[in-house]
Amino acid sequence: MKFFHLSDLHIGLKLYNRDLQDDQIHIFHQICSAAQREQPDAILIAGDIYDKALPSAEAVALFDRFTADLAAAAPHATLMMISGNHDSATRINVFRQILRQQKLYMIGMPPRTPEEHIEKVTLEDAFGPVHFYLLPFVKPSMVKEIVGTDAAGANLSYNETIHRLIQREDIDETQRNVLVSHQFYLPVGTDAQQVERMDNEFRTVGNIDEVKADVLARFDYAALGHIHKPMRVGSEVHRYCGTPMPYSVSEANQQKGILMVELGEKGQVKTSLLPLTPLHPVRVLSGTLEEVLRQGCEDYVSIHLTDKADPDLSDMQDRIRAAFPNLLELRREHIRTADYSMQALDNTPMDAFSLCNAFLKDLDESEQTLLQDVINTVLEGQA
């Protein structure tokens, strides 16, 4: 059985206030062309369909056109999508029962009552059934009725919540099983700080949303979303496919693509990358003004000027914008201005939690926990 693994479309996202609709249309055409060429049995989108819980009318129209084009390109494929932390779970969940009759599974809500279970879609091939478990983004508060709480009545951790949700499913491990999930999974024993995160990813204070990846061991393949850089989670068959195009400067020079997965008989899994080429690659250019100007292009660029002498500012800006019509940002490494932002002792910028700690001073452990909860609540509201 062959299927595509995609995630984190972030339809409607703006890059430094630049509308990316044409860029996303360009990428979606490539995905549809690949679907027409490969004719996969299923296409999986592992969350963050939209960039905002309340997407614009233009973003909704683009998603509608993309799904219609996918269905036309691969008419025999089953489309399976889950909500991510950027999506409105209830909106993605609309018409869930009706859409499944059209081989389109849009799962916004996880199971919330004892009678409900993770949505399971079963497809057949020459080797028998393949069971796809579709688990949208989960916060512990969403599912506490079925996973329970701790001894004090508080919500469980993200890790314990996801483990309990999956453990309650009757998974036949002699057959082939695929999980589609949108969470922050970490190999057991790995420090979350070791995982490279992109600039525009949602991150909780203290990485309280991390989930130990041992829970994935029951699945022949885990199609994961949430991390924007393509990466493995301790196994070749537990994968983040990353975004289909760069959505931040930190993603410059990353090779984006579709992960194509082919399942043979039980235990046989082959993965390959179908490259996607952005309409405007994201690049970081560093050098003197004259060195940079010689590299003029229409890519999305972040420019770091290293001139020690101050050039004529008005002339500089005109020349740069003429050479780089899609300039994202311009930085001066030797600019001589005062910096009144608070910084750590090693001169690195401080995150929100560290900044508040430095300002409030002498918080005890319970007060720091409360501060983390407040910051995480604000960050989740912004996602």
Coordinates of N, CA and C in Angstrom, one line a residue, residues 141-218:
S141 N -6.7 18.7 29.0 CA -8.1 19.1 29.4 C -9.2 18.6 28.5
M142 N -8.9 18.3 27.2 CA -9.9 17.9 26.3 C -10.4 16.5 26.5
V143 N -9.6 15.7 27.1 CA -9.9 14.2 27.2 C -9.9 13.7 28.6
K144 N -9.9 14.6 29.6 CA -9.8 14.1 31.0 C -10.9 13.2 31.4
E145 N -12.1 13.3 30.8 CA -13.2 12.4 31.1 C -12.9 11.0 30.9
I146 N -12.0 10.7 29.9 CA -11.7 9.3 29.6 C -10.3 8.9 30.1
V147 N -9.4 9.8 30.3 CA -8.0 9.4 30.7 C -7.8 9.6 32.2
G148 N -8.7 10.4 32.8 CA -8.7 10.7 34.2 C -7.8 11.9 34.6
T149 N -7.5 12.1 35.9 CA -6.7 13.1 36.4 C -5.7 12.5 37.4
D150 N -4.9 13.4 37.9 CA -3.9 12.9 39.0 C -4.6 12.9 40.3
A151 N -3.8 12.5 41.3 CA -4.4 12.3 42.7 C -5.0 13.6 43.2
A152 N -4.5 14.7 42.8 CA -5.0 16.0 43.3 C -6.2 16.5 42.4
G153 N -6.6 15.8 41.4 CA -7.6 16.2 40.5 C -7.2 17.1 39.4
A154 N -5.9 17.3 39.2 CA -5.4 18.1 38.1 C -5.2 17.3 36.8
N155 N -5.2 18.0 35.7 CA -5.0 17.3 34.4 C -3.7 16.6 34.4
L156 N -3.7 15.4 33.7 CA -2.5 14.7 33.5 C -1.5 15.4 32.6
S157 N -0.3 15.0 32.6 CA 0.7 15.5 31.6 C 0.3 15.1 30.2
Y158 N 0.9 15.9 29.2 CA 0.7 15.5 27.8 C 1.1 14.1 27.6
N159 N 2.3 13.7 28.2 CA 2.9 12.4 28.0 C 1.9 11.3 28.5
E160 N 1.4 11.4 29.7 CA 0.5 10.4 30.3 C -0.8 10.4 29.5
T161 N -1.3 11.5 29.1 CA -2.5 11.6 28.4 C -2.5 10.8 27.1
I162 N -1.5 11.1 26.3 CA -1.4 10.4 25.0 C -1.1 8.9 25.2
H163 N -0.3 8.5 26.1 CA -0.1 7.1 26.4 C -1.4 6.4 26.8
R164 N -2.2 7.0 27.6 CA -3.5 6.4 28.1 C -4.5 6.4 26.9
L165 N -4.5 7.4 26.1 CA -5.4 7.4 24.9 C -5.2 6.2 24.0
I166 N -3.9 6.0 23.7 CA -3.5 5.0 22.8 C -3.7 3.6 23.4
Q167 N -3.3 3.5 24.7 CA -3.4 2.2 25.4 C -4.9 1.7 25.4
R168 N -5.9 2.6 25.4 CA -7.2 2.1 25.5 C -7.8 1.6 24.2
E169 N -7.0 1.7 23.1 CA -7.4 1.2 21.8 C -7.1 -0.3 21.7
D170 N -7.9 -1.0 21.0 CA -7.7 -2.5 20.8 C -7.0 -2.6 19.4
I171 N -5.6 -2.5 19.5 CA -4.8 -2.5 18.3 C -4.2 -3.9 18.1
D172 N -4.5 -4.5 17.0 CA -4.0 -5.9 16.6 C -2.6 -5.7 16.0
E173 N -1.6 -6.0 16.8 CA -0.3 -5.7 16.4 C 0.3 -6.8 15.4
T174 N -0.5 -7.8 15.1 CA -0.2 -8.8 14.1 C -0.5 -8.2 12.7
Q175 N -1.3 -7.2 12.7 CA -1.7 -6.5 11.4 C -0.9 -5.2 11.3
R176 N -1.1 -4.5 10.1 CA -0.3 -3.3 9.9 C -1.2 -2.1 10.4
N177 N -0.5 -1.3 11.1 CA -1.2 -0.1 11.8 C -0.4 1.2 11.5
V178 N -1.1 2.2 11.2 CA -0.5 3.5 11.0 C -1.1 4.6 11.9
L179 N -0.3 5.4 12.6 CA -0.8 6.4 13.4 C -0.6 7.8 12.7
V180 N -1.6 8.6 12.7 CA -1.5 10.0 12.2 C -1.8 10.9 13.4
S181 N -0.8 11.7 13.8 CA -0.8 12.4 15.1 C -0.1 13.8 15.0
H182 N -0.6 14.7 15.8 CA 0.0 16.1 15.8 C 0.4 16.4 17.2
Q183 N 1.6 16.0 17.7 CA 2.1 16.3 19.0 C 3.6 16.4 18.9
F184 N 4.2 16.8 20.1 CA 5.6 16.9 20.2 C 6.2 15.6 20.8
Y185 N 6.6 14.7 19.9 CA 7.1 13.4 20.3 C 8.6 13.5 20.4
L186 N 9.2 12.8 21.5 CA 10.6 12.8 21.7 C 11.0 11.3 22.0
P187 N 12.1 10.9 21.4 CA 12.7 9.6 21.8 C 13.0 9.5 23.3
V188 N 12.7 8.4 23.9 CA 13.0 8.2 25.3 C 14.5 8.5 25.6
G189 N 14.7 9.4 26.6 CA 16.1 9.7 27.0 C 16.6 10.9 26.3
T190 N 15.8 11.5 25.3 CA 16.3 12.7 24.6 C 15.8 14.0 25.3
D191 N 16.7 14.9 25.4 CA 16.3 16.2 26.0 C 15.6 17.1 24.9
A192 N 14.5 17.7 25.3 CA 13.8 18.5 24.3 C 14.6 19.7 23.8
Q193 N 15.6 20.1 24.6 CA 16.4 21.2 24.1 C 17.4 20.8 23.0
Q194 N 17.5 19.5 22.8 CA 18.4 19.0 21.7 C 17.7 19.0 20.4
V195 N 16.4 19.2 20.4 CA 15.6 19.1 19.1 C 15.6 20.5 18.5
E196 N 16.1 20.6 17.3 CA 16.1 21.9 16.6 C 14.7 22.3 16.2
R197 N 14.2 23.5 16.7 CA 12.9 24.0 16.4 C 13.0 25.2 15.5
M198 N 12.0 25.4 14.6 CA 12.0 26.5 13.7 C 11.4 27.7 14.4
D199 N 11.7 28.9 13.8 CA 11.3 30.2 14.5 C 9.8 30.3 14.7
N200 N 9.0 29.8 13.8 CA 7.5 30.0 13.9 C 6.8 28.9 14.5
E201 N 7.5 27.9 15.1 CA 6.8 26.8 15.8 C 6.3 27.2 17.1
F202 N 5.1 26.6 17.5 CA 4.6 26.8 18.8 C 5.4 26.0 19.9
R203 N 5.9 26.7 20.9 CA 6.6 26.0 21.9 C 6.1 26.4 23.3
T204 N 5.9 25.4 24.2 CA 5.5 25.7 25.5 C 6.6 25.9 26.4
V205 N 6.4 26.7 27.5 CA 7.5 26.9 28.5 C 7.7 25.6 29.2
G206 N 9.0 25.2 29.3 CA 9.3 24.0 30.0 C 9.1 22.8 29.1
N207 N 8.6 22.9 27.9 CA 8.3 21.8 27.0 C 7.4 20.8 27.7
I208 N 6.3 21.4 28.3 CA 5.4 20.5 29.0 C 4.5 19.7 28.0
D209 N 4.6 20.0 26.7 CA 3.8 19.3 25.8 C 4.5 18.0 25.2
E210 N 5.7 17.7 25.7 CA 6.5 16.6 25.1 C 5.8 15.3 25.4
V211 N 5.9 14.3 24.5 CA 5.4 13.0 24.7 C 6.5 12.0 24.3
K212 N 6.7 11.0 25.2 CA 7.8 10.0 24.9 C 7.4 9.2 23.7
A213 N 8.3 9.0 22.8 CA 8.0 8.3 21.6 C 7.8 6.8 21.7
D214 N 8.1 6.2 22.9 CA 7.9 4.8 23.0 C 6.4 4.4 22.7
V215 N 5.5 5.3 22.9 CA 4.1 5.0 22.6 C 3.9 4.7 21.1
L216 N 4.8 5.1 20.2 CA 4.7 4.8 18.8 C 5.1 3.4 18.4
A217 N 5.6 2.7 19.3 CA 6.2 1.4 19.0 C 5.1 0.4 18.5
R218 N 3.9 0.6 18.8 CA 2.8 -0.3 18.4 C 2.4 -0.1 16.9

